Short mmCIF file of C-alpha atoms and ligand atoms in Angstrom, two decimals:
data_model
loop_
_atom_site.label_atom_id
_atom_site.label_comp_id
_atom_site.label_asym_id
_atom_site.label_seq_id
_atom_site.Cartn_x
_atom_site.Cartn_y
_atom_site.Cartn_z
CA MET A 1 55.01 209.41 -72.66
CA ASN A 2 55.50 206.29 -74.75
CA LYS A 3 52.98 205.92 -77.61
CA LEU A 4 54.30 202.56 -78.75
CA ILE A 5 52.86 200.48 -75.87
CA GLY A 6 50.20 203.05 -74.64
CA LEU A 7 51.74 203.91 -71.29
CA THR A 8 49.17 206.58 -70.41
CA ARG A 9 48.40 205.85 -66.75
CA ASN A 10 44.94 204.48 -66.07
CA PHE A 11 44.07 203.86 -62.46
CA SER A 12 40.52 202.68 -62.01
CA ASN A 13 38.70 203.45 -58.74
CA SER A 14 35.09 202.97 -59.97
CA THR A 15 32.76 200.34 -58.61
CA SER A 16 32.18 197.46 -60.94
CA LEU A 17 28.55 197.01 -62.12
CA ASN A 18 28.96 193.59 -63.56
CA ALA A 19 28.18 190.29 -61.92
CA ILE A 20 31.65 189.71 -60.58
CA LYS A 21 31.78 191.09 -57.08
CA THR A 22 34.04 188.72 -55.29
CA VAL A 23 37.37 187.76 -56.71
CA THR A 24 39.97 185.33 -55.40
CA VAL A 25 43.55 185.63 -56.54
CA VAL A 26 45.70 182.46 -55.93
CA GLY A 27 49.43 183.34 -55.65
CA GLY A 28 50.41 186.58 -53.92
CA GLY A 29 53.75 187.27 -55.75
CA LEU A 30 54.63 189.94 -58.24
CA MET A 31 51.51 189.46 -60.42
CA GLY A 32 48.96 188.21 -57.92
CA SER A 33 49.42 191.16 -55.52
CA GLY A 34 48.91 193.56 -58.47
CA ILE A 35 45.79 191.75 -59.56
CA ALA A 36 44.41 191.84 -56.08
CA GLN A 37 45.24 195.51 -55.90
CA VAL A 38 43.43 196.60 -59.08
CA ALA A 39 40.30 194.50 -58.13
CA ALA A 40 40.16 196.13 -54.73
CA GLN A 41 40.59 199.59 -56.38
CA ALA A 42 37.55 198.72 -58.48
CA GLY A 43 35.44 198.21 -55.33
CA GLN A 44 35.46 194.38 -55.42
CA ASN A 45 35.91 192.00 -52.52
CA VAL A 46 39.22 190.22 -52.82
CA ASN A 47 40.66 187.06 -51.26
CA LEU A 48 44.41 186.71 -51.68
CA ILE A 49 45.77 183.16 -51.13
CA ASP A 50 49.39 182.11 -50.89
CA LEU A 51 51.21 179.22 -49.41
CA LYS A 52 53.15 181.02 -46.70
CA PRO A 53 52.10 183.86 -44.35
CA GLU A 54 55.41 185.72 -44.91
CA LEU A 55 54.65 185.95 -48.64
CA LEU A 56 51.31 187.34 -47.86
CA ASP A 57 52.85 189.94 -45.54
CA THR A 58 55.25 191.04 -48.39
CA ALA A 59 52.21 191.23 -50.77
CA GLN A 60 50.22 193.42 -48.29
CA LYS A 61 53.16 195.81 -47.95
CA SER A 62 53.72 196.10 -51.60
CA ILE A 63 49.94 196.71 -52.25
CA GLN A 64 49.84 199.39 -49.46
CA ASN A 65 52.84 201.17 -51.13
CA ASN A 66 51.31 201.01 -54.62
CA LEU A 67 47.84 202.13 -53.33
CA HIS A 68 49.56 205.25 -51.84
CA ARG A 69 51.09 206.02 -55.22
CA VAL A 70 47.64 205.73 -56.76
CA ALA A 71 45.77 207.72 -53.95
CA ARG A 72 48.39 210.49 -54.12
CA LYS A 73 47.55 211.00 -57.87
CA ILE A 74 43.78 210.97 -57.23
CA HIS A 75 43.79 213.14 -54.04
CA LYS A 76 46.82 215.24 -54.59
CA ASP A 77 46.59 217.80 -51.76
CA ALA A 78 44.33 215.95 -49.29
CA PRO A 79 46.24 213.62 -46.95
CA ALA A 80 43.16 212.46 -45.09
CA LYS A 81 41.54 211.39 -48.39
CA ILE A 82 44.78 209.57 -49.38
CA GLU A 83 44.71 207.59 -46.17
CA GLU A 84 40.99 206.91 -46.51
CA TYR A 85 41.45 205.66 -50.07
CA VAL A 86 44.25 203.33 -49.05
CA LYS A 87 42.41 202.07 -45.96
CA GLU A 88 39.15 201.35 -47.86
CA ALA A 89 40.89 199.53 -50.76
CA SER A 90 43.24 197.53 -48.56
CA GLU A 91 40.40 196.46 -46.19
CA ARG A 92 38.63 194.85 -49.20
CA ILE A 93 41.49 192.42 -49.48
CA LYS A 94 41.38 189.38 -47.11
CA VAL A 95 44.49 187.25 -47.09
CA SER A 96 44.78 183.52 -46.18
CA THR A 97 47.02 180.53 -46.64
CA ASN A 98 43.89 178.27 -46.88
CA LEU A 99 42.58 177.86 -50.39
CA GLU A 100 39.11 177.07 -49.05
CA ASP A 101 38.84 180.59 -47.66
CA GLY A 102 38.82 181.74 -51.37
CA THR A 103 36.62 179.28 -53.03
CA ASN A 104 33.26 181.11 -52.59
CA ALA A 105 34.03 183.71 -55.33
CA ASP A 106 32.57 184.74 -58.65
CA LEU A 107 35.99 184.72 -60.31
CA ILE A 108 39.29 182.96 -59.37
CA VAL A 109 42.47 184.18 -61.05
CA GLU A 110 45.52 181.88 -60.67
CA ALA A 111 48.97 183.57 -60.52
CA ILE A 112 51.11 180.80 -59.03
CA VAL A 113 54.38 179.28 -60.20
CA GLU A 114 54.72 178.73 -64.02
CA LYS A 115 54.53 174.94 -63.86
CA LEU A 116 51.89 172.94 -65.76
CA ASP A 117 51.41 170.07 -63.27
CA VAL A 118 51.14 172.52 -60.19
CA LYS A 119 48.59 174.66 -62.05
CA GLN A 120 46.55 171.55 -63.16
CA GLN A 121 46.43 170.26 -59.59
CA LEU A 122 45.28 173.71 -58.32
CA PHE A 123 42.53 173.90 -61.03
CA ASN A 124 41.33 170.40 -60.42
CA ARG A 125 40.98 171.24 -56.73
CA LEU A 126 39.25 174.53 -57.39
CA ASP A 127 36.84 172.83 -59.74
CA GLN A 128 35.77 170.42 -56.96
CA LEU A 129 35.62 173.13 -54.20
CA CYS A 130 33.99 176.09 -55.98
CA PRO A 131 30.30 176.78 -56.53
CA GLU A 132 28.93 176.06 -60.00
CA HIS A 133 28.89 179.70 -61.07
CA THR A 134 32.57 180.41 -60.34
CA ILE A 135 34.69 181.31 -63.35
CA LEU A 136 38.29 179.96 -63.27
CA ALA A 137 41.14 181.84 -65.06
CA SER A 138 44.98 181.45 -65.31
CA ASN A 139 47.40 184.35 -65.67
CA THR A 140 50.05 182.07 -67.33
CA SER A 141 52.66 183.79 -69.48
CA SER A 142 53.21 180.83 -71.83
CA ILE A 143 51.57 177.53 -71.01
CA SER A 144 48.55 176.33 -73.04
CA ILE A 145 45.31 177.31 -71.35
CA ASN A 146 43.53 174.24 -72.68
CA GLU A 147 46.34 172.04 -71.16
CA ILE A 148 46.07 173.71 -67.80
CA GLY A 149 42.25 173.11 -67.81
CA ALA A 150 42.39 169.57 -69.27
CA GLY A 151 41.21 167.88 -66.05
CA ILE A 152 38.43 170.21 -64.97
CA LYS A 153 34.67 169.68 -65.59
CA ARG A 154 33.61 173.31 -66.03
CA LYS A 155 35.54 173.90 -69.26
CA ASN A 156 32.84 176.35 -70.32
CA LYS A 157 33.75 178.57 -67.32
CA PHE A 158 37.52 178.48 -67.84
CA GLY A 159 40.01 180.68 -69.72
CA GLY A 160 43.08 182.97 -69.54
CA LEU A 161 43.44 186.35 -68.13
CA HIS A 162 46.97 187.48 -68.91
CA PHE A 163 48.08 190.66 -67.06
CA PHE A 164 51.33 192.55 -67.63
CA ASN A 165 53.99 193.60 -65.04
CA PRO A 166 53.59 196.00 -63.24
CA VAL A 167 49.82 195.19 -63.13
CA PRO A 168 48.72 198.50 -61.54
CA VAL A 169 50.37 200.51 -64.36
CA MET A 170 50.13 198.31 -67.60
CA ARG A 171 46.82 198.92 -69.26
CA LEU A 172 46.52 195.65 -71.19
CA LEU A 173 44.69 192.51 -70.39
CA GLU A 174 44.77 189.59 -72.78
CA VAL A 175 41.60 187.45 -72.57
CA ILE A 176 42.46 183.98 -73.88
CA LYS A 177 39.63 181.90 -75.27
CA SER A 178 39.88 178.25 -74.17
CA GLU A 179 38.34 175.69 -76.62
CA GLN A 180 35.16 175.22 -74.74
CA MET A 181 34.71 178.61 -73.13
CA SER A 182 31.16 179.76 -73.31
CA GLU A 183 30.19 183.20 -74.83
CA GLU A 184 28.78 184.14 -71.38
CA THR A 185 32.13 183.42 -69.69
CA TYR A 186 34.01 185.31 -72.45
CA GLN A 187 31.75 188.36 -71.97
CA ALA A 188 32.02 188.26 -68.23
CA MET A 189 35.80 188.15 -68.46
CA MET A 190 35.90 191.11 -70.90
CA GLU A 191 33.46 193.05 -68.62
CA TRP A 192 35.73 192.27 -65.54
CA GLY A 193 38.83 193.31 -67.37
CA LYS A 194 37.25 196.68 -68.05
CA SER A 195 35.96 197.06 -64.48
CA VAL A 196 39.58 196.78 -63.19
CA GLY A 197 40.70 199.56 -65.62
CA LYS A 198 42.24 197.45 -68.39
CA THR A 199 41.91 197.54 -72.09
CA CYS A 200 41.07 193.92 -73.17
CA ILE A 201 42.34 192.22 -76.31
CA THR A 202 41.22 188.65 -77.31
CA CYS A 203 43.52 185.84 -78.37
CA LYS A 204 43.19 182.11 -79.18
CA ASP A 205 45.07 179.67 -77.03
CA THR A 206 48.13 180.09 -79.12
CA PRO A 207 51.76 179.96 -77.84
CA GLY A 208 52.77 183.28 -76.27
CA PHE A 209 49.37 184.75 -77.07
CA VAL A 210 49.85 188.21 -78.68
CA VAL A 211 52.39 190.06 -76.63
CA ASN A 212 54.83 187.42 -75.55
CA ARG A 213 54.91 185.91 -79.14
CA LEU A 214 56.11 189.27 -80.38
CA LEU A 215 58.27 190.19 -77.35
CA GLY A 216 60.00 186.79 -77.44
CA PRO A 217 62.06 187.25 -80.68
CA TYR A 218 62.92 190.86 -79.68
CA SER A 219 64.23 189.74 -76.27
CA ALA A 220 66.05 186.67 -77.65
CA GLU A 221 67.79 188.73 -80.27
CA ALA A 222 68.85 191.34 -77.72
CA LEU A 223 70.31 188.51 -75.41
CA ARG A 224 72.32 187.08 -78.41
CA MET A 225 73.50 190.49 -79.42
CA TYR A 226 74.97 190.99 -75.87
CA GLU A 227 76.24 187.38 -75.79
CA ARG A 228 78.09 187.98 -79.16
CA GLY A 229 79.65 191.20 -77.69
CA ASP A 230 78.24 193.35 -80.49
CA ALA A 231 77.46 196.10 -78.03
CA SER A 232 77.49 196.74 -74.36
CA LYS A 233 74.29 195.97 -72.25
CA GLU A 234 73.98 199.74 -71.61
CA ASP A 235 74.19 200.70 -75.26
CA ILE A 236 71.67 197.92 -76.20
CA ASP A 237 69.21 199.30 -73.68
CA ILE A 238 69.80 202.90 -74.53
CA GLY A 239 69.45 202.04 -78.16
CA MET A 240 65.98 200.71 -77.91
CA LYS A 241 64.91 203.49 -75.37
CA LEU A 242 66.13 206.42 -77.36
CA GLY A 243 65.93 204.95 -80.87
CA ALA A 244 62.70 203.10 -80.69
CA GLY A 245 60.84 204.80 -77.83
CA TYR A 246 60.55 201.86 -75.47
CA PRO A 247 60.26 202.73 -71.72
CA MET A 248 62.95 200.01 -70.88
CA GLY A 249 65.63 198.46 -72.88
CA PRO A 250 65.32 194.68 -73.60
CA LEU A 251 67.95 193.66 -71.04
CA GLU A 252 66.46 195.96 -68.28
CA LEU A 253 63.02 194.41 -69.13
CA SER A 254 64.42 190.98 -68.84
CA ASP A 255 65.71 191.86 -65.37
CA TYR A 256 62.34 193.41 -64.47
CA THR A 257 60.31 190.40 -65.68
CA GLY A 258 62.70 187.82 -64.25
CA LEU A 259 65.30 185.94 -66.17
CA ASP A 260 63.70 182.67 -65.16
CA THR A 261 60.32 183.77 -66.54
CA ASN A 262 61.97 185.03 -69.74
CA LYS A 263 63.75 181.69 -70.16
CA PHE A 264 60.62 179.64 -69.45
CA VAL A 265 58.54 181.65 -71.99
CA LEU A 266 61.32 181.25 -74.68
CA ASN A 267 61.58 177.42 -73.96
CA VAL A 268 57.76 177.03 -74.26
CA LEU A 269 57.70 179.00 -77.52
CA TYR A 270 60.43 176.89 -78.95
CA GLU A 271 58.85 173.64 -77.91
CA LYS A 272 55.45 174.62 -79.35
CA THR A 273 56.51 176.41 -82.55
CA GLY A 274 59.89 174.91 -83.41
CA ASN A 275 60.97 178.47 -84.56
CA PRO A 276 64.81 178.64 -84.07
CA VAL A 277 64.46 182.26 -83.04
CA PHE A 278 63.33 180.87 -79.65
CA LYS A 279 66.07 178.31 -79.24
CA SER A 280 67.82 178.26 -75.90
CA ILE A 281 70.47 180.93 -75.28
CA PRO A 282 73.56 179.70 -73.40
CA LEU A 283 74.08 183.07 -71.55
CA LEU A 284 70.45 183.11 -70.32
CA ASP A 285 70.77 179.47 -69.17
CA LYS A 286 73.94 180.26 -67.35
CA MET A 287 72.62 183.33 -65.55
CA VAL A 288 69.46 181.49 -64.40
CA ALA A 289 71.55 178.53 -63.19
CA GLU A 290 73.64 181.13 -61.14
CA GLY A 291 70.52 182.53 -59.57
CA LYS A 292 70.92 185.91 -61.40
CA LEU A 293 67.23 186.30 -62.02
CA GLY A 294 67.16 190.14 -62.15
CA VAL A 295 65.42 192.62 -59.81
CA LYS A 296 63.95 189.93 -57.59
CA THR A 297 67.38 188.39 -56.68
CA GLY A 298 69.21 191.67 -56.61
CA GLU A 299 71.27 190.88 -59.78
CA GLY A 300 70.65 190.10 -63.43
CA PHE A 301 72.22 192.11 -66.24
CA TYR A 302 72.45 194.95 -63.72
CA LYS A 303 72.65 195.10 -59.84
CA TYR A 304 69.81 196.15 -57.66
CA LYS A 305 69.33 197.07 -53.96
CA LYS A 306 67.05 194.44 -52.42
N1 CAA B 1 51.97 200.52 -58.82
C1 CAA B 1 51.39 201.67 -59.07
N2 CAA B 1 52.02 202.70 -59.80
C2 CAA B 1 53.29 202.44 -60.22
C3 CAA B 1 53.97 201.19 -59.98
C4 CAA B 1 53.24 200.14 -59.27
N3 CAA B 1 53.74 199.05 -59.00
N4 CAA B 1 55.13 201.24 -60.62
C5 CAA B 1 55.30 202.44 -61.13
N5 CAA B 1 54.13 203.06 -60.97
C6 CAA B 1 53.82 204.43 -61.53
C7 CAA B 1 54.54 205.56 -60.82
O1 CAA B 1 53.93 206.11 -59.69
C8 CAA B 1 54.68 206.59 -61.98
O2 CAA B 1 53.42 207.32 -62.14
P1 CAA B 1 53.33 208.63 -62.99
O3 CAA B 1 54.01 208.43 -64.39
O4 CAA B 1 51.79 208.90 -63.17
O5 CAA B 1 54.02 209.65 -62.20
C9 CAA B 1 54.87 205.71 -63.19
O6 CAA B 1 54.20 204.46 -62.83
C10 CAA B 1 56.22 205.56 -63.62
O7 CAA B 1 56.94 204.96 -62.58
P2 CAA B 1 58.49 205.32 -62.17
O8 CAA B 1 58.74 206.87 -62.40
O9 CAA B 1 58.80 204.72 -60.86
O10 CAA B 1 59.42 204.54 -63.26
P3 CAA B 1 59.41 204.57 -64.80
O11 CAA B 1 58.97 205.73 -65.42
O12 CAA B 1 60.78 204.09 -65.06
O13 CAA B 1 58.36 203.45 -65.18
C11 CAA B 1 57.63 201.17 -65.56
C12 CAA B 1 58.39 202.21 -64.65
C13 CAA B 1 56.20 201.59 -65.52
C14 CAA B 1 57.85 199.79 -65.15
C15 CAA B 1 58.16 201.48 -67.11
O14 CAA B 1 59.56 201.39 -67.10
C16 CAA B 1 57.59 200.44 -68.07
O15 CAA B 1 56.50 200.57 -68.53
N6 CAA B 1 58.44 199.46 -68.41
C17 CAA B 1 58.07 198.36 -69.35
C18 CAA B 1 57.19 197.32 -68.67
C19 CAA B 1 56.74 196.29 -69.60
O16 CAA B 1 57.11 196.27 -70.72
N7 CAA B 1 55.93 195.35 -68.94
C20 CAA B 1 55.53 194.07 -69.68
C21 CAA B 1 56.44 193.01 -69.44
S1 CAA B 1 55.97 191.52 -70.22
C22 CAA B 1 54.79 190.88 -69.27
O17 CAA B 1 54.57 191.30 -68.15
C23 CAA B 1 54.12 189.64 -69.81
C24 CAA B 1 54.76 188.33 -69.31
O18 CAA B 1 54.04 187.39 -69.34
C25 CAA B 1 56.22 188.19 -68.88
P1 NAD B 2 55.96 185.03 -58.19
O1 NAD B 2 57.06 183.95 -57.95
O2 NAD B 2 56.32 186.39 -57.93
O3 NAD B 2 54.72 184.56 -57.43
C1 NAD B 2 54.13 183.29 -57.40
C2 NAD B 2 53.47 183.11 -56.00
O4 NAD B 2 52.72 181.95 -56.04
C3 NAD B 2 54.51 182.95 -54.85
O5 NAD B 2 54.27 183.89 -53.80
C4 NAD B 2 54.22 181.47 -54.39
O6 NAD B 2 54.41 181.27 -52.99
C5 NAD B 2 52.78 181.28 -54.80
N1 NAD B 2 52.40 179.89 -55.00
C6 NAD B 2 53.14 178.90 -55.65
N2 NAD B 2 52.33 177.74 -55.74
C7 NAD B 2 51.21 177.99 -55.08
C8 NAD B 2 50.00 177.30 -54.75
N3 NAD B 2 49.96 175.98 -55.06
N4 NAD B 2 49.03 177.97 -54.03
C9 NAD B 2 49.11 179.22 -53.70
N5 NAD B 2 50.18 180.00 -53.94
C10 NAD B 2 51.18 179.39 -54.63
O7 NAD B 2 55.59 184.78 -59.76
P2 NAD B 2 54.83 185.92 -60.65
O8 NAD B 2 55.96 186.64 -61.47
O9 NAD B 2 53.85 186.63 -59.84
O10 NAD B 2 54.10 184.88 -61.77
C11 NAD B 2 52.95 184.27 -61.41
C12 NAD B 2 52.26 183.80 -62.75
O11 NAD B 2 51.97 184.93 -63.57
C13 NAD B 2 53.12 182.81 -63.62
O12 NAD B 2 52.24 181.89 -64.24
C14 NAD B 2 53.81 183.78 -64.61
O13 NAD B 2 54.17 183.10 -65.73
C15 NAD B 2 52.66 184.75 -64.83
N6 NAD B 2 53.07 186.07 -65.32
C16 NAD B 2 54.29 186.62 -64.91
C17 NAD B 2 54.67 187.86 -65.40
C18 NAD B 2 55.97 188.52 -64.91
O14 NAD B 2 56.35 189.49 -65.53
N7 NAD B 2 56.60 188.08 -63.90
C19 NAD B 2 53.81 188.59 -66.30
C20 NAD B 2 52.61 187.95 -66.71
C21 NAD B 2 52.24 186.70 -66.26
#
């Protein structure tokens, strides 16, 4: 198993002993559904909020499938226990299209579209609707945490909780300290991260935090290498898998993350740092404009069955 990025599987099913018992996840897409899943596995009550009922249906199906994978590993030869595990964990997740159904929570994790103004509007609304004790956090990949929380009053109870895709498998959680975050909020976030089975690292509100700041140049250089025709996409990916021990090659990973997300992260890193390594890449721009976003649209560098 890959030692470079610590891929030993770690599925938590223990009940959290810290103060956070009820979690709301806003945004039930790729990341939000995974965050809801790991919180439910840890015995917490979860509200999962999205704009459209059909997106919540898709999220519930994906959570059920992934809970089965986890349960099969825990209760190998006991079908009844597998079903019981899946039932109990999924019953802890309540879904709704109404944000107000999720405001009475100890922690709210936002995993909606990567747009500053949309995130700001959501947090301003949550700040007004939630009880005083509720901690608010964003799962943004690249936007400044302080900018997202600029309009809220409870700045001491706000920060970043940056998960990695696929959330149930990747063991890391980056806890991002906002300028005015209290020590109590920081400790609560670290404790909560542990309770959902993650190893937490801490980072300032700096562009790309730790992981995306380092993955960005790697991904950009791989895209440019393919654009220049230095090697085929297959050989670039095989090169990094077999020559450097990565579980996926850089172009496969870009398809997996979403080319739109990849482009957005690189754009923000360029805007914030001015480092030319993050400058826009014509091939990436073209593929995003053509809707070739990777696994989620059925085509990116490779083709996928929907
Ligand atoms: N839920 C639960 N379990 C899952 C799962 C899911 N969604 N997806 C995979 N698994 C489990 C499988 O059951 C399997 O478990 P075991 O090894 O215990 O049998 C294991 O994970 C491996 O799965 P597969 O055999 O299906 O596939 P794989 O070996 O090719 O691994 C992968 C798939 C885990 C995605 C692996 O390729 C990988 O780690 N890729 C790199 C992912 C990565 O780098 N993510 C970070 C992206 S950057 C980011 O997220 C930040 C950002 O802001 C953009
Ligand atoms: P996604 O498109 O799969 O899901 C976003 C979901 O949010 C959609 O279901 C959408 O309907 C919903 N949504 C949008 N606006 C909403 C609103 N106002 N209220 C409620 N729901 C709303 O996106 P994703 O890949 O899950 O990314 C979500 C966030 O996580 C982004 O900020 C992204 O940058 C970050 N992130 C993504 C990755 C990744 O690999 N994709 C990794 C880490 C962090």
